[in-house]
Coordinates of C-alpha atoms in Angstrom, one line a residue:
X1 CA -25.0 9.5 -32.8
X2 CA -24.7 8.2 -29.3
X3 CA -21.6 8.5 -27.1
X4 CA -20.6 4.9 -27.6
X5 CA -19.9 5.6 -31.3
X6 CA -18.0 8.7 -30.5
X7 CA -15.6 6.9 -28.0
X8 CA -12.1 7.0 -29.6
X9 CA -10.0 3.9 -29.6
X10 CA -6.6 4.7 -30.9
X11 CA -3.8 2.2 -31.8
X12 CA -0.3 3.2 -30.7
X13 CA 3.0 1.4 -31.2
X14 CA 6.0 1.1 -28.9
X15 CA 9.4 -0.2 -30.2
X16 CA 11.6 -1.0 -27.3
X17 CA 15.3 -1.6 -28.2
X18 CA 16.6 -3.3 -25.1
X19 CA 19.9 -5.0 -24.1
X20 CA 18.5 -8.4 -24.6
X21 CA 15.6 -8.1 -27.0
X22 CA 13.9 -5.8 -29.5
X23 CA 10.1 -5.7 -29.0
X24 CA 7.2 -4.3 -30.8
X25 CA 4.0 -3.8 -28.8
X26 CA 0.8 -2.3 -30.3
X27 CA -1.7 -1.0 -27.8
X28 CA -5.3 -0.2 -28.4
X29 CA -5.8 2.8 -26.2
X30 CA -8.6 5.0 -24.8
X31 CA -7.2 7.7 -22.4
X32 CA -5.2 5.7 -19.8
X33 CA -6.5 2.3 -21.0
X34 CA -3.7 0.4 -22.7
X35 CA -4.7 -2.9 -24.2
X36 CA -1.9 -4.9 -25.9
X37 CA -3.2 -6.3 -29.2
X38 CA 0.1 -7.2 -30.8
X39 CA 3.3 -8.3 -29.0
X40 CA 6.4 -9.6 -30.9
X41 CA 9.9 -10.0 -29.4
X42 CA 13.2 -10.7 -31.2
X43 CA 16.2 -11.8 -29.1
X44 CA 19.2 -9.7 -30.3
X45 CA 21.4 -9.6 -27.3
X46 CA 22.7 -6.1 -28.2
X47 CA 24.2 -5.8 -24.8
X48 CA 26.2 -9.0 -24.9
X49 CA 29.9 -8.0 -24.5
X50 CA 29.3 -4.3 -24.0
X51 CA 30.9 -4.4 -20.6
X52 CA 34.1 -6.1 -22.0
X53 CA 34.4 -4.4 -25.4
X54 CA 32.5 -1.2 -25.1
X55 CA 30.7 -2.0 -28.3
X56 CA 27.3 -3.4 -29.2
X57 CA 27.2 -7.1 -30.2
X58 CA 27.8 -7.1 -34.0
X59 CA 25.5 -10.0 -34.6
X60 CA 22.9 -8.3 -32.4
X61 CA 23.1 -5.1 -34.5
X62 CA 22.3 -7.1 -37.7
X63 CA 19.4 -8.9 -35.9
X64 CA 18.1 -5.6 -34.5
X65 CA 18.1 -3.9 -37.9
X66 CA 16.2 -6.8 -39.5
X67 CA 13.7 -6.8 -36.6
X68 CA 13.1 -3.1 -36.6
X69 CA 12.6 -3.1 -40.4
X70 CA 10.0 -5.7 -40.0
X71 CA 8.3 -3.9 -37.1
X72 CA 8.0 -0.7 -39.2
X73 CA 6.4 -2.6 -42.0
X74 CA 3.8 -3.9 -39.6
X75 CA 3.2 -0.5 -38.0
X76 CA 2.8 1.2 -41.4
X77 CA 0.5 -1.6 -42.7
X78 CA -1.8 -1.1 -39.7
X79 CA -1.9 2.7 -40.4
X80 CA -0.4 3.6 -37.0
X81 CA 1.1 7.1 -36.8
X82 CA 1.7 7.2 -33.0
X83 CA 5.1 5.4 -32.7
X84 CA 7.2 5.6 -29.5
X85 CA 10.7 4.2 -30.1
X86 CA 13.3 4.0 -27.3
X87 CA 16.7 2.5 -26.7
X88 CA 17.9 1.6 -23.2
X89 CA 21.0 0.4 -21.4
X90 CA 23.0 -1.4 -24.1
X91 CA 22.8 1.5 -26.6
X92 CA 23.4 4.2 -24.0
X93 CA 26.5 2.4 -22.6
X94 CA 28.1 1.4 -25.9
X95 CA 30.6 3.6 -27.6
X96 CA 28.9 2.9 -30.9
X97 CA 25.4 3.4 -29.6
X98 CA 24.8 6.7 -31.2
X99 CA 26.1 5.4 -34.5
X100 CA 23.7 2.5 -34.3
X101 CA 20.7 4.8 -33.8
X102 CA 21.9 7.0 -36.7
X103 CA 22.0 3.9 -38.9
X104 CA 18.4 3.0 -37.8
X105 CA 17.3 6.6 -38.7
X106 CA 19.1 6.7 -42.1
X107 CA 18.2 3.1 -43.3
X108 CA 14.7 2.6 -41.8
X109 CA 13.5 6.2 -41.2
X110 CA 12.8 5.6 -37.5
X111 CA 13.9 8.2 -34.9
X112 CA 14.7 6.5 -31.6
X113 CA 14.8 8.2 -28.3
X114 CA 17.9 7.1 -26.3
X115 CA 17.0 7.0 -22.6
X116 CA 19.6 7.7 -19.9
X117 CA 19.4 5.7 -16.7
X118 CA 17.3 8.1 -14.6
X119 CA 14.9 8.7 -17.4
X120 CA 14.4 5.0 -18.0
X121 CA 13.7 4.5 -14.2
X122 CA 11.3 7.4 -14.2
X123 CA 9.3 6.0 -17.2
X124 CA 9.2 2.6 -15.5
X125 CA 7.8 4.2 -12.4
X126 CA 5.2 6.1 -14.5
X127 CA 4.2 2.7 -15.9
X128 CA 3.7 1.3 -12.5
X129 CA 1.5 4.3 -11.6
X130 CA -0.5 3.8 -14.8
X131 CA -1.2 0.2 -13.7
X132 CA -1.8 1.1 -10.0
X133 CA -2.8 4.7 -9.2
X134 CA -2.3 4.0 -5.5
X135 CA 1.2 2.8 -5.9
X136 CA 3.5 4.0 -3.2
X137 CA 7.0 2.6 -2.5
X138 CA 10.0 1.4 -4.4
X139 CA 10.0 0.4 -8.1
X140 CA 12.7 -2.0 -9.4
X141 CA 12.8 -2.7 -13.1
X142 CA 15.2 -5.5 -14.1
X143 CA 16.2 -5.5 -17.8
X144 CA 18.9 -7.3 -19.7
X145 CA 21.8 -5.1 -18.7
X146 CA 20.5 -2.8 -16.0
X147 CA 18.3 -2.4 -12.9
X148 CA 16.3 0.8 -12.7
X149 CA 15.3 2.0 -9.3
X150 CA 12.8 4.8 -8.3
X151 CA 10.6 5.8 -5.4
X152 CA 7.0 6.7 -5.9
X153 CA 5.9 9.3 -3.4
X154 CA 2.4 10.8 -3.6
X155 CA 2.0 9.6 -7.2
X156 CA 5.4 11.1 -8.4
X157 CA 8.6 9.2 -9.3
X158 CA 11.6 10.3 -7.2
X159 CA 15.2 9.4 -6.7
X160 CA 15.4 7.7 -10.2
X161 CA 18.7 5.9 -11.0
X162 CA 20.0 3.0 -13.0
X163 CA 22.6 0.4 -12.0
X164 CA 24.5 -2.1 -14.2
X165 CA 23.0 -5.2 -12.5
X166 CA 21.2 -7.0 -15.3
X167 CA 22.3 -10.5 -16.2
X168 CA 24.2 -9.4 -19.4
X169 CA 26.2 -6.9 -17.2
X170 CA 26.9 -9.0 -14.2
X171 CA 26.9 -12.7 -15.0
X172 CA 30.4 -13.9 -16.0
X173 CA 31.3 -17.0 -17.9
X174 CA 33.6 -18.1 -15.1
X175 CA 30.8 -19.6 -13.0
X176 CA 31.7 -17.5 -10.0
X177 CA 30.2 -18.6 -6.6
X178 CA 27.0 -17.0 -5.4
X179 CA 28.8 -15.5 -2.5
X180 CA 31.0 -13.5 -4.8
X181 CA 28.1 -12.4 -7.0
X182 CA 26.1 -11.4 -3.9
X183 CA 29.1 -9.3 -2.8
X184 CA 29.3 -7.5 -6.1
X185 CA 25.6 -6.8 -6.1
X186 CA 25.8 -5.3 -2.6
X187 CA 28.7 -3.1 -3.6
X188 CA 26.4 -1.5 -6.2
X189 CA 23.1 -1.6 -4.4
X190 CA 24.1 -0.2 -1.1
X191 CA 25.0 3.3 -2.2
X192 CA 22.2 3.3 -4.8
X193 CA 19.7 2.5 -2.1
X194 CA 21.1 5.0 0.4
X195 CA 18.8 7.8 -0.8
X196 CA 15.8 5.5 -1.1
X197 CA 16.1 4.3 2.5
X198 CA 15.0 7.6 3.8
X199 CA 11.7 7.1 1.9
X200 CA 11.1 3.8 3.8
X201 CA 8.9 2.2 1.1
X202 CA 6.5 -0.4 2.4
X203 CA 5.9 -2.0 -1.0
X204 CA 8.3 -3.2 -3.7
X205 CA 6.9 -3.1 -7.2
X206 CA 8.9 -5.4 -9.5
X207 CA 8.9 -4.9 -13.2
X208 CA 10.5 -7.0 -16.0
X209 CA 10.2 -10.4 -17.6
X210 CA 12.7 -12.2 -15.2
X211 CA 10.8 -11.1 -12.1
X212 CA 7.5 -11.9 -13.6
X213 CA 8.8 -15.4 -14.2
X214 CA 9.7 -15.6 -10.6
X215 CA 6.1 -14.8 -9.8
X216 CA 5.0 -17.6 -12.1
X217 CA 7.2 -20.0 -10.1
X218 CA 5.5 -18.8 -6.9
X219 CA 2.0 -19.2 -8.4
X220 CA 2.9 -22.8 -9.4
X221 CA 4.2 -23.6 -6.0
X222 CA 1.1 -22.4 -4.2
X223 CA -1.4 -23.6 -6.8
X224 CA -2.7 -20.1 -7.3
X225 CA -5.8 -20.3 -9.4
X226 CA -5.7 -17.0 -11.4
X227 CA -2.9 -16.8 -13.9
X228 CA -2.8 -13.0 -14.0
X229 CA 0.6 -11.5 -13.0
X230 CA -0.5 -7.8 -12.8
X231 CA -1.0 -7.0 -9.1
X232 CA 0.0 -10.4 -7.9
X233 CA 1.3 -10.0 -4.4
X234 CA 3.8 -11.8 -2.1
X235 CA 4.5 -11.1 1.5
X236 CA 8.1 -10.5 2.5
X237 CA 8.4 -14.0 3.9
X238 CA 6.9 -15.6 0.8
X239 CA 9.2 -13.6 -1.4
X240 CA 12.3 -14.5 0.6
X241 CA 11.4 -18.2 0.6
X242 CA 10.9 -18.1 -3.2
X243 CA 14.3 -16.5 -3.8
X244 CA 16.1 -19.1 -1.7
X245 CA 14.4 -21.9 -3.6
X246 CA 15.1 -20.4 -7.0
X247 CA 18.7 -19.5 -6.3
X248 CA 19.4 -23.2 -5.7
X249 CA 17.4 -24.6 -8.6
X250 CA 18.9 -25.7 -12.0
X251 CA 17.7 -23.9 -15.1
X252 CA 16.4 -27.3 -16.4
X253 CA 14.2 -27.6 -13.3
X254 CA 12.9 -24.0 -13.6
X255 CA 12.1 -24.4 -17.3
X256 CA 9.5 -27.0 -16.3
X257 CA 7.2 -24.3 -14.9
X258 CA 4.5 -23.4 -17.4
X259 CA 5.1 -20.1 -19.1
X260 CA 8.9 -20.0 -18.5
X261 CA 11.2 -20.5 -21.5
X262 CA 14.6 -22.2 -21.2
X263 CA 16.3 -18.9 -22.0
X264 CA 14.4 -17.2 -19.1
X265 CA 15.1 -20.1 -16.8
X266 CA 18.8 -19.7 -17.3
X267 CA 18.8 -16.2 -15.7
X268 CA 16.2 -16.8 -13.0
X269 CA 18.7 -17.7 -10.3
X270 CA 20.4 -14.3 -10.9
X271 CA 17.0 -12.5 -10.8
X272 CA 16.2 -14.3 -7.5
X273 CA 19.5 -13.4 -6.0
X274 CA 19.1 -9.7 -6.9
X275 CA 15.6 -9.7 -5.5
X276 CA 16.9 -11.3 -2.3
X277 CA 19.5 -8.6 -1.9
X278 CA 17.0 -5.8 -2.4
X279 CA 14.7 -7.3 0.2
X280 CA 17.7 -7.5 2.6
X281 CA 18.8 -4.0 2.1
X282 CA 15.4 -2.1 2.1
X283 CA 12.5 -2.3 4.5
X284 CA 9.7 -4.0 2.5
X285 CA 6.6 -5.8 3.7
X286 CA 5.0 -6.7 0.4
X287 CA 6.2 -7.5 -3.2
X288 CA 3.8 -6.5 -5.9
X289 CA 4.2 -7.6 -9.5
X290 CA 3.5 -4.9 -12.1
X291 CA 2.9 -6.0 -15.7
X292 CA 3.1 -2.2 -16.5
X293 CA 6.5 -0.7 -16.9
X294 CA 8.6 1.4 -19.4
X295 CA 6.3 0.9 -22.4
X296 CA 3.1 1.8 -20.6
X297 CA 5.1 4.7 -19.0
X298 CA 5.8 6.1 -22.4
X299 CA 2.1 6.1 -23.3
X300 CA 1.1 7.5 -19.8
X301 CA 3.6 10.3 -20.0
X302 CA 2.1 11.5 -23.3
X303 CA -1.5 11.8 -22.0
X304 CA -3.2 15.0 -21.3
X305 CA -3.4 15.6 -17.5
X306 CA -7.2 15.0 -17.3
X307 CA -6.9 11.6 -19.1
X308 CA -4.0 10.5 -16.8
X309 CA -6.0 11.4 -13.7
X310 CA -8.9 9.1 -14.5
X311 CA -9.0 5.7 -12.8
X312 CA -7.7 3.2 -15.3
X313 CA -10.3 0.6 -14.6
X314 CA -13.1 3.0 -15.5
X315 CA -11.5 3.9 -18.9
X316 CA -10.8 0.2 -19.3
X317 CA -14.4 -0.9 -18.9
X318 CA -15.6 2.0 -21.1
X319 CA -13.3 0.8 -23.9
X320 CA -14.2 -2.9 -23.4
X321 CA -17.9 -2.1 -23.3
X322 CA -17.5 -0.1 -26.5
X323 CA -15.8 -3.0 -28.2
X324 CA -18.7 -5.2 -27.2
X325 CA -21.4 -2.8 -28.5
X326 CA -22.6 -2.0 -25.0
X327 CA -24.4 1.2 -24.1
X328 CA -22.7 3.6 -21.7
X329 CA -26.0 5.4 -21.2
X330 CA -27.6 2.2 -20.0
X331 CA -24.8 1.6 -17.5
X332 CA -25.2 5.1 -16.1
X333 CA -28.9 4.7 -15.8
X334 CA -28.5 1.3 -14.0
X335 CA -26.1 3.0 -11.5
X336 CA -28.8 5.5 -10.6
X337 CA -31.7 3.0 -10.6
X338 CA -29.9 0.6 -8.2
X339 CA -29.0 3.4 -5.7
X340 CA -31.4 2.0 -3.1
X341 CA -29.8 -1.5 -3.3
X342 CA -26.3 0.0 -3.1
X343 CA -27.3 1.9 0.0
X344 CA -29.0 -1.1 1.6
X345 CA -26.3 -3.6 0.8
X346 CA -23.3 -4.1 3.1
X347 CA -20.2 -3.9 1.0
X348 CA -17.0 -6.0 1.8
X349 CA -14.9 -3.2 0.4
X350 CA -14.2 0.3 1.8
X351 CA -16.3 3.2 0.7
X352 CA -14.1 4.6 -2.0
X353 CA -13.5 1.1 -3.6
X354 CA -17.2 0.3 -3.4
X355 CA -18.1 3.4 -5.3
X356 CA -15.5 2.6 -7.9
X357 CA -16.7 -1.0 -8.3
X358 CA -20.3 0.1 -8.6
X359 CA -19.4 2.3 -11.5
X360 CA -17.4 -0.4 -13.2
X361 CA -19.9 -3.2 -12.8
X362 CA -22.8 -1.0 -14.0
X363 CA -20.8 -0.1 -17.1
X364 CA -20.5 -3.8 -17.6
X365 CA -24.3 -4.4 -17.4
X366 CA -24.7 -4.9 -21.1
X367 CA -21.4 -6.3 -22.0
X368 CA -22.6 -9.8 -23.0
X369 CA -25.7 -8.8 -24.9
X370 CA -24.3 -9.9 -28.3
X371 CA -22.7 -13.1 -27.1
X372 CA -24.3 -16.5 -27.8
X373 CA -27.2 -16.9 -25.4
X374 CA -26.4 -20.5 -24.5
X375 CA -22.9 -19.5 -23.3
X376 CA -23.4 -15.8 -22.6
X377 CA -23.0 -15.9 -18.8
X378 CA -19.8 -18.0 -18.8
X379 CA -18.2 -16.0 -21.6
X380 CA -19.0 -12.7 -19.9
X381 CA -17.6 -14.0 -16.7
X382 CA -14.3 -14.8 -18.4
X383 CA -14.3 -11.5 -20.3
X384 CA -14.3 -9.6 -17.0
X385 CA -12.0 -12.0 -15.1
X386 CA -9.2 -11.9 -17.7
X387 CA -9.8 -8.3 -19.0
X388 CA -6.7 -6.1 -19.3
X389 CA -7.9 -4.0 -16.3
X390 CA -5.5 -2.0 -14.2
X391 CA -5.8 -0.6 -10.8
X392 CA -7.8 -3.4 -9.2
X393 CA -6.9 -6.4 -7.0
X394 CA -7.4 -10.0 -8.0
X395 CA -10.3 -10.3 -5.5
X396 CA -12.0 -7.2 -6.9
X397 CA -11.5 -8.6 -10.4
X398 CA -13.2 -11.9 -9.3
X399 CA -16.0 -10.0 -7.7
X400 CA -16.8 -8.0 -10.8
X401 CA -16.7 -11.2 -13.0
X402 CA -19.1 -12.9 -10.6
X403 CA -21.5 -10.0 -10.6
X404 CA -21.6 -10.0 -14.5
X405 CA -22.1 -13.8 -14.5
X406 CA -25.2 -13.4 -12.3
X407 CA -26.4 -10.6 -14.5
X408 CA -26.9 -13.2 -17.2
X409 CA -27.3 -16.5 -15.3
X410 CA -29.5 -15.3 -12.4
X411 CA -28.9 -17.1 -9.1
X412 CA -27.3 -20.2 -10.8
X413 CA -24.0 -21.6 -9.5
X414 CA -21.1 -19.8 -11.1
X415 CA -18.2 -21.4 -13.0
X416 CA -14.7 -21.9 -11.6
X417 CA -16.1 -22.3 -8.1
X418 CA -12.9 -23.6 -6.6
X419 CA -11.0 -20.6 -7.9
X420 CA -13.6 -18.2 -6.6
X421 CA -13.5 -19.7 -3.2
X422 CA -9.7 -19.2 -3.1
X423 CA -9.9 -15.5 -4.2
X424 CA -13.0 -14.2 -2.4
X425 CA -14.9 -14.9 0.8
X426 CA -18.5 -15.5 1.3
X427 CA -19.2 -11.8 1.9
X428 CA -17.8 -10.9 -1.5
X429 CA -19.7 -13.6 -3.2
X430 CA -23.0 -12.5 -1.7
X431 CA -22.3 -8.9 -2.6
X432 CA -21.5 -9.8 -6.2
X433 CA -24.5 -12.0 -6.5
X434 CA -26.9 -9.2 -5.3
X435 CA -25.3 -6.7 -7.7
X436 CA -25.6 -9.1 -10.6
X437 CA -29.2 -9.9 -9.9
X438 CA -29.8 -6.1 -9.7
X439 CA -28.3 -5.6 -13.1
X440 CA -30.5 -8.5 -14.4
X441 CA -33.6 -7.0 -13.0
X442 CA -32.8 -3.6 -14.5
X443 CA -32.3 -5.2 -17.9
X444 CA -35.6 -7.1 -17.7
X445 CA -37.6 -4.0 -16.6
X446 CA -36.3 -1.7 -19.3
X447 CA -35.4 -3.9 -22.3
X448 CA -31.9 -2.5 -21.7
X449 CA -33.1 1.0 -22.6
X450 CA -32.1 3.8 -20.3
X451 CA -35.1 6.0 -21.0
X452 CA -37.6 3.3 -19.9
X453 CA -35.5 2.4 -16.9
X454 CA -35.6 6.0 -15.8
X455 CA -39.4 5.9 -15.8
X456 CA -39.4 3.3 -13.0
X457 CA -38.2 3.5 -9.5
X458 CA -36.7 0.9 -7.2
X459 CA -36.9 1.5 -3.5
X460 CA -36.6 -0.4 -0.2
X461 CA -39.0 0.3 2.6
X462 CA -38.8 -1.6 5.9
X463 CA -38.2 -5.2 4.7
X464 CA -39.6 -4.9 1.2
X465 CA -38.0 -4.0 -2.1
X466 CA -40.6 -2.3 -4.3
X467 CA -40.6 -1.5 -8.0
X468 CA -42.7 1.5 -8.8
X469 CA -44.1 2.1 -12.3
X470 CA -47.2 4.2 -12.2
X471 CA -49.8 5.0 -15.0
X472 CA -48.9 3.9 -18.5
X473 CA -45.4 2.7 -17.5
X474 CA -47.0 -0.2 -15.4
X475 CA -47.1 -2.1 -18.7
X476 CA -43.3 -2.7 -18.1
X477 CA -44.0 -4.8 -15.0
X478 CA -44.8 -8.2 -16.4
X479 CA -44.0 -11.8 -15.4
X480 CA -40.3 -11.7 -16.3
X481 CA -39.4 -8.5 -14.5
X482 CA -41.4 -10.0 -11.6
X483 CA -39.2 -13.1 -11.4
X484 CA -36.1 -10.9 -11.6
X485 CA -37.3 -8.7 -8.8
X486 CA -38.1 -11.8 -6.7
X487 CA -34.6 -13.2 -7.3
X488 CA -33.1 -9.9 -6.2
X489 CA -35.3 -9.8 -3.1
X490 CA -34.4 -13.3 -2.1
X491 CA -30.7 -12.6 -2.3
X492 CA -31.2 -9.5 -0.1
X493 CA -33.5 -11.4 2.3
X494 CA -36.4 -9.1 1.6
X495 CA -40.0 -9.3 0.4
X496 CA -40.8 -7.9 -3.0
X497 CA -43.7 -5.9 -4.4
X498 CA -44.8 -4.1 -7.6
X499 CA -46.4 -0.7 -7.1
X500 CA -48.8 -0.2 -10.0

């Protein structure tokens, strides 16, 4: 049995009882790889009226009970035993919150973990770390009733707190002017941020559906070609311009943006105003969207330390390759075999990122092997481009996808050229092309077999790239590997030669 078949992919369920919605997410996991494979949300508005009455919304309680009952049926039918159920601001603030959770326990059999404000903020920050191991700065998670704030310092959440600044808690039915709402926000934010100011975070990681929708508006405005929200970035000037625009837009206008519902559009001006106040009160130079938050933080918190310390893109590509019947042994063999090319090739990324990307792309070397041969290159390109990877930038994602395309298509022109030109420069495109052609050559020489690949050697001497296969292994060096070596040499600007 090889290591591919031993790789464990485990499904885990998270039931998130929020102030606005009840959500079930099922993740397919491998260490710190969290791939959403099921996502269902039911709007319950449990937090509606809590600020005025102190009690959960009665209609919301009935809706929530029905939704959770359905969710548990789904989880049990899928045979999932790892269930993480949490309740947030509305339940912790309501006088009948504990009674509601007891009812869920008695009638449905689900034990729900009630999170206090600092705990919710800490878990949201852990989610951000799970999605970006290098995260350093301020995390702001906007939910239905509350705003969770935390600093990330050297990979650890600090100064975690929660403020009643969500739309259900702060928006009144009186249609108060923006100046009055801004004043109320500042009264809460200023003391909450006082501790955080000493940290002087340079990046603001925004979490939550409302702020992700703001990012969708920004993508639409600038015609951004890659509709992936995780790790989408805005400069401080871009973010401030966006908030001013959205604050003054009608919900009907905002609902025209693809991906934004009318319900979400109704609260976007509030979300924009809150973001604008944060940017005014804290020293920030970049806003980063995190698609990872509380739910991923729950899974990340439960990991053994050695699993949590792995880079998430490496565990992601391992899991993805496993699901596509790829061989991890072949990927490791390719990484060793291409060492001379890696040493010779000038990388557009820094040393640490380059080494990480080499490992990732080599583990992807066989990822399209079982796809339809007429469309293999394009499908493999999209698999990598839109994969649920964490911890990489959009330009790195595009570079990996381009390399995998050339692995199957050779030096042919790639798809989505306009998008690629927006995301990566010529230096990245050349780097990815060479890497892809190197993967293609390795596959041709060895028949995608690690043992055969190890019996040959690729080396670069002066201005020639040479493939050495002495004695009986010279039978591997036929016309097809020769063409693949020539393509690689041309991309590198070198001559090529078989040593037999």
